[in-house]
Short mmCIF file of C-alpha atoms in Angstrom, two decimals:
data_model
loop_
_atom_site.label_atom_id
_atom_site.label_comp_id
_atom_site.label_asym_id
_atom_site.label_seq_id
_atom_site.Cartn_x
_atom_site.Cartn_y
_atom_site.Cartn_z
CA UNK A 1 86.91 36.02 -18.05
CA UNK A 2 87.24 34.04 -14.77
CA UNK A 3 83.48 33.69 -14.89
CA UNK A 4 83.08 32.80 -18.26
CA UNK A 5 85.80 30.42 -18.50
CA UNK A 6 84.51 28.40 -15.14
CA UNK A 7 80.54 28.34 -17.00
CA UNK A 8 80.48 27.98 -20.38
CA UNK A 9 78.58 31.21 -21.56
CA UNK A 10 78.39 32.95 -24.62
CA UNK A 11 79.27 36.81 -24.34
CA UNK A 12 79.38 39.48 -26.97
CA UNK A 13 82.20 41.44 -26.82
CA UNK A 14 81.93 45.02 -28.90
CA UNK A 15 85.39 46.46 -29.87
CA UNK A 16 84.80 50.53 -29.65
CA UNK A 17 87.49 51.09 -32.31
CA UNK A 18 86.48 49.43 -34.94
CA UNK A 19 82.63 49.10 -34.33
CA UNK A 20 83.00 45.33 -34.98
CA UNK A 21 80.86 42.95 -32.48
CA UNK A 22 81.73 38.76 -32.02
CA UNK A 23 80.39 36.33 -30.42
CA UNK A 24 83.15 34.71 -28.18
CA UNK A 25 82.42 31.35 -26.81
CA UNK A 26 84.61 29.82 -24.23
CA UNK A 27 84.68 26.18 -23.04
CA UNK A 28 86.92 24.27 -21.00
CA UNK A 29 88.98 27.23 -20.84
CA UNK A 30 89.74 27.58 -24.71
CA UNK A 31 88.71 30.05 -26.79
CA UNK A 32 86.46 27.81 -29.47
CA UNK A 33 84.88 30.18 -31.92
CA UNK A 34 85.18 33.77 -33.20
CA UNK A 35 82.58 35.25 -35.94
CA UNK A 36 83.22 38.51 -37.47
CA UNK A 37 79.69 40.60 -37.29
CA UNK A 38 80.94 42.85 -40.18
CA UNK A 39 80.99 39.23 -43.09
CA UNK A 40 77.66 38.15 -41.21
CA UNK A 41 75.88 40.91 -42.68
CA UNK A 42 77.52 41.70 -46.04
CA UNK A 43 75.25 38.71 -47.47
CA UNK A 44 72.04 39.06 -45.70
CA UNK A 45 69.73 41.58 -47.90
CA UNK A 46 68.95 42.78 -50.96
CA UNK A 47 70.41 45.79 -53.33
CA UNK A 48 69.25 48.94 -54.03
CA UNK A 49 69.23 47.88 -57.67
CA UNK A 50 67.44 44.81 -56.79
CA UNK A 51 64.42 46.66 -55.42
CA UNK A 52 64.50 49.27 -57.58
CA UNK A 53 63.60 46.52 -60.49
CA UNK A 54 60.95 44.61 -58.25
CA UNK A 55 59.15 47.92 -57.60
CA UNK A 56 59.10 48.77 -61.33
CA UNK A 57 57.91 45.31 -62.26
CA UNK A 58 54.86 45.50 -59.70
CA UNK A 59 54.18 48.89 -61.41
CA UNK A 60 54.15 47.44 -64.50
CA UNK A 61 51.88 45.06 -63.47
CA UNK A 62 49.36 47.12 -61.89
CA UNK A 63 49.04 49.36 -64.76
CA UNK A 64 48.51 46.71 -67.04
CA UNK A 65 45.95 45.33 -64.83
CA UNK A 66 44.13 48.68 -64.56
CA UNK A 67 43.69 49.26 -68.17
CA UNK A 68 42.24 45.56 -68.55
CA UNK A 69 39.87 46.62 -65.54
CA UNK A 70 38.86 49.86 -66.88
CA UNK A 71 37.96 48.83 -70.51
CA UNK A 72 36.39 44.71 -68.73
CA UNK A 73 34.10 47.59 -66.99
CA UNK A 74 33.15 49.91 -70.39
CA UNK A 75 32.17 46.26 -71.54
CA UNK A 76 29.85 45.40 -68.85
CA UNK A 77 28.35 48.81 -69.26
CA UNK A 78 27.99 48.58 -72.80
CA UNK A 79 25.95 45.14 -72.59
CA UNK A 80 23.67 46.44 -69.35
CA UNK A 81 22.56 49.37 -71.72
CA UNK A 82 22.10 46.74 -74.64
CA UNK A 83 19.65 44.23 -72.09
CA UNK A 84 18.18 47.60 -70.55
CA UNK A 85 17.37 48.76 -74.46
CA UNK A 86 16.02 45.31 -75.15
CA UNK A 87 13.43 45.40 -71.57
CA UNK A 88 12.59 48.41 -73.35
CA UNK A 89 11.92 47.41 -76.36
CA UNK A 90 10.20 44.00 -74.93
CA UNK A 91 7.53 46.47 -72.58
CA UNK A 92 6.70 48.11 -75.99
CA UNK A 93 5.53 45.34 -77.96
CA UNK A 94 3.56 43.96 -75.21
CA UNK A 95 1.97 47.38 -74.86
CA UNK A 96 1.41 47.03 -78.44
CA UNK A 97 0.08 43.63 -78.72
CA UNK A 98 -2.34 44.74 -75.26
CA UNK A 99 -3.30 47.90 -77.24
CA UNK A 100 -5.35 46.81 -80.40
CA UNK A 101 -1.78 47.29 -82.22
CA UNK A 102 -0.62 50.77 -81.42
CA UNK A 103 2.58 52.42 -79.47
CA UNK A 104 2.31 55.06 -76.88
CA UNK A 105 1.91 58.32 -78.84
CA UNK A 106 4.27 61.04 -78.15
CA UNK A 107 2.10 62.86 -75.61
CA UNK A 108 2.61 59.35 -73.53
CA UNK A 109 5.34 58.49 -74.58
CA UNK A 110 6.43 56.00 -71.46
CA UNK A 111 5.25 52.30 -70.78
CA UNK A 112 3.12 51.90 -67.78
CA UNK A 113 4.24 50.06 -65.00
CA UNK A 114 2.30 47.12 -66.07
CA UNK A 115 4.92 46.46 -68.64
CA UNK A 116 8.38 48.13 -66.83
CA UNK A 117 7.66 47.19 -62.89
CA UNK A 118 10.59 48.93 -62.33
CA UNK A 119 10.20 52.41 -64.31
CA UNK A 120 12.47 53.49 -67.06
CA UNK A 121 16.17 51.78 -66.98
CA UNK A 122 18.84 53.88 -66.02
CA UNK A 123 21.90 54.42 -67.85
CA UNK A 124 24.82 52.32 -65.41
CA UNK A 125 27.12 55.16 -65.75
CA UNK A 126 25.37 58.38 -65.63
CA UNK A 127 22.28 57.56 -63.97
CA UNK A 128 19.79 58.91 -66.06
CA UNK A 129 17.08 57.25 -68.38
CA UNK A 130 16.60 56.21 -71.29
CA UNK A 131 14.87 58.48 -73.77
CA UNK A 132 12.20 57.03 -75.75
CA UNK A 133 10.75 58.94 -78.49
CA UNK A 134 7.57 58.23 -79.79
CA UNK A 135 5.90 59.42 -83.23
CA UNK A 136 2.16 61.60 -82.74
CA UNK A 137 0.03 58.48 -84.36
CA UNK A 138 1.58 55.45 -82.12
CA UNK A 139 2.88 53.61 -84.99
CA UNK A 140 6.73 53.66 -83.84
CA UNK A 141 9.12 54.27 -81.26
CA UNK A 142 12.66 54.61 -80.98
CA UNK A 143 14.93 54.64 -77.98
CA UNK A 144 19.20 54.90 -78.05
CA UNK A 145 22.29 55.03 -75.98
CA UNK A 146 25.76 55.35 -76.69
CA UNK A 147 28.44 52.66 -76.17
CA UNK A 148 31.38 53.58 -74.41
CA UNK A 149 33.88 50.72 -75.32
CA UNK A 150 33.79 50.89 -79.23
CA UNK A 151 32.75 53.43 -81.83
CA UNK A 152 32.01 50.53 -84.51
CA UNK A 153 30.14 47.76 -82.51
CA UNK A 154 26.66 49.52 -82.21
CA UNK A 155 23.56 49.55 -84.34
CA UNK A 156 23.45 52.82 -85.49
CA UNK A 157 25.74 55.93 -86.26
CA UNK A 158 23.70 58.35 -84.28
CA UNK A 159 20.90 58.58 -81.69
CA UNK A 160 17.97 59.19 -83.92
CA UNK A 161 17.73 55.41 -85.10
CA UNK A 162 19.78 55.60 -88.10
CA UNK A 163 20.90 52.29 -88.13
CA UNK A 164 24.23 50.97 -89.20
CA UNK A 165 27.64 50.45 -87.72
CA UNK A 166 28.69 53.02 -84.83
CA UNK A 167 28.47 53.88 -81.54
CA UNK A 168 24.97 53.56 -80.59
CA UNK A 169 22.74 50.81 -79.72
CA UNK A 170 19.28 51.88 -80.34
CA UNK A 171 15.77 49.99 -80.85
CA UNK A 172 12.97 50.75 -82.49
CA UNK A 173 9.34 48.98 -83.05
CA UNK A 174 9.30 45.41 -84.40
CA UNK A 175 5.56 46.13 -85.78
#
């Protein structure tokens, strides 16, 4: 104390029976200020019931943002397989207008590169493509894929053209 009282230090002195530490400051050989550790801390932090509802806030939030991302995604799905079906149907009437007015038949059932650079379209979500059907003659052709984010929103009730409201979007020949 000798020391501290002839150079103005700050010392922390830890009391072993209580488990309580201060800061003791002494200057011009006076004690000047005493803070009890244990009242220091009692106000810094937050409760267990705090973060309990923060967490359970941010997991409402994320789930509410997942199910907008999951059915934003069907959507953008849904209108690549609408603009794929439309190329489709686009390379078919200029094969018919290049073809003295006729389709492919159904043994050729498949536009040429000339009129799809790129082959068939692919379905975004399972990869696979399109099927076009064709009739025997080349008068008409027909090609469908189901929508994922709505039963009523499509063209036609089932995959075999039969248009009217449901979960397919199909097109056929304008001719």
């Amino acid at each position: 104390q000798k020391n501290a009282q002839k150079y103005d230090r700050v010392w922390t002195v830890f009391d072993y029976r209580s488990g309580d530490s201060a800061f003791v400051e002494y200057a011009d050989h006076r004690l000047v200020e005493r803070i009890d550790m244990k009242n220091i801390f009692k106000s810094k932090g937050f409760s267990l019931l705090e973060l309990l509802i923060v967490i359970a806030l941010i997991g409402i939030l994320i789930s509410l943002g997942s199910v907008s991302y999951s059915s934003a995604q069907k959507k953008t799905r849904d209108a690549r397989r609408q603009a794929d079906l439309k190329s489709i149907q686009d390379a078919f009437e200029q094969y018919y207008a290049d073809n003295s007015g006729k389709y492919p038949t159904s043994a050729s059932c498949t536009a040429s590169t000339t009129y799809l650079p790129a082959g068939i379209p692919t379905d975004p979500k399972t990869g696979t493509a399109y099927t076009i059907t064709c009739d025997a003659t080349g008068s008409t052709y027909c090609s469908c894929s189901q929508l994922e984010g709505t039963t009523t929103a499509g063209n036609a009730t089932d995959a075999s053209c039969t248009f009217g409201a449901g979960a397919y979007w199909c097109v056929k020949s304008r001719q």
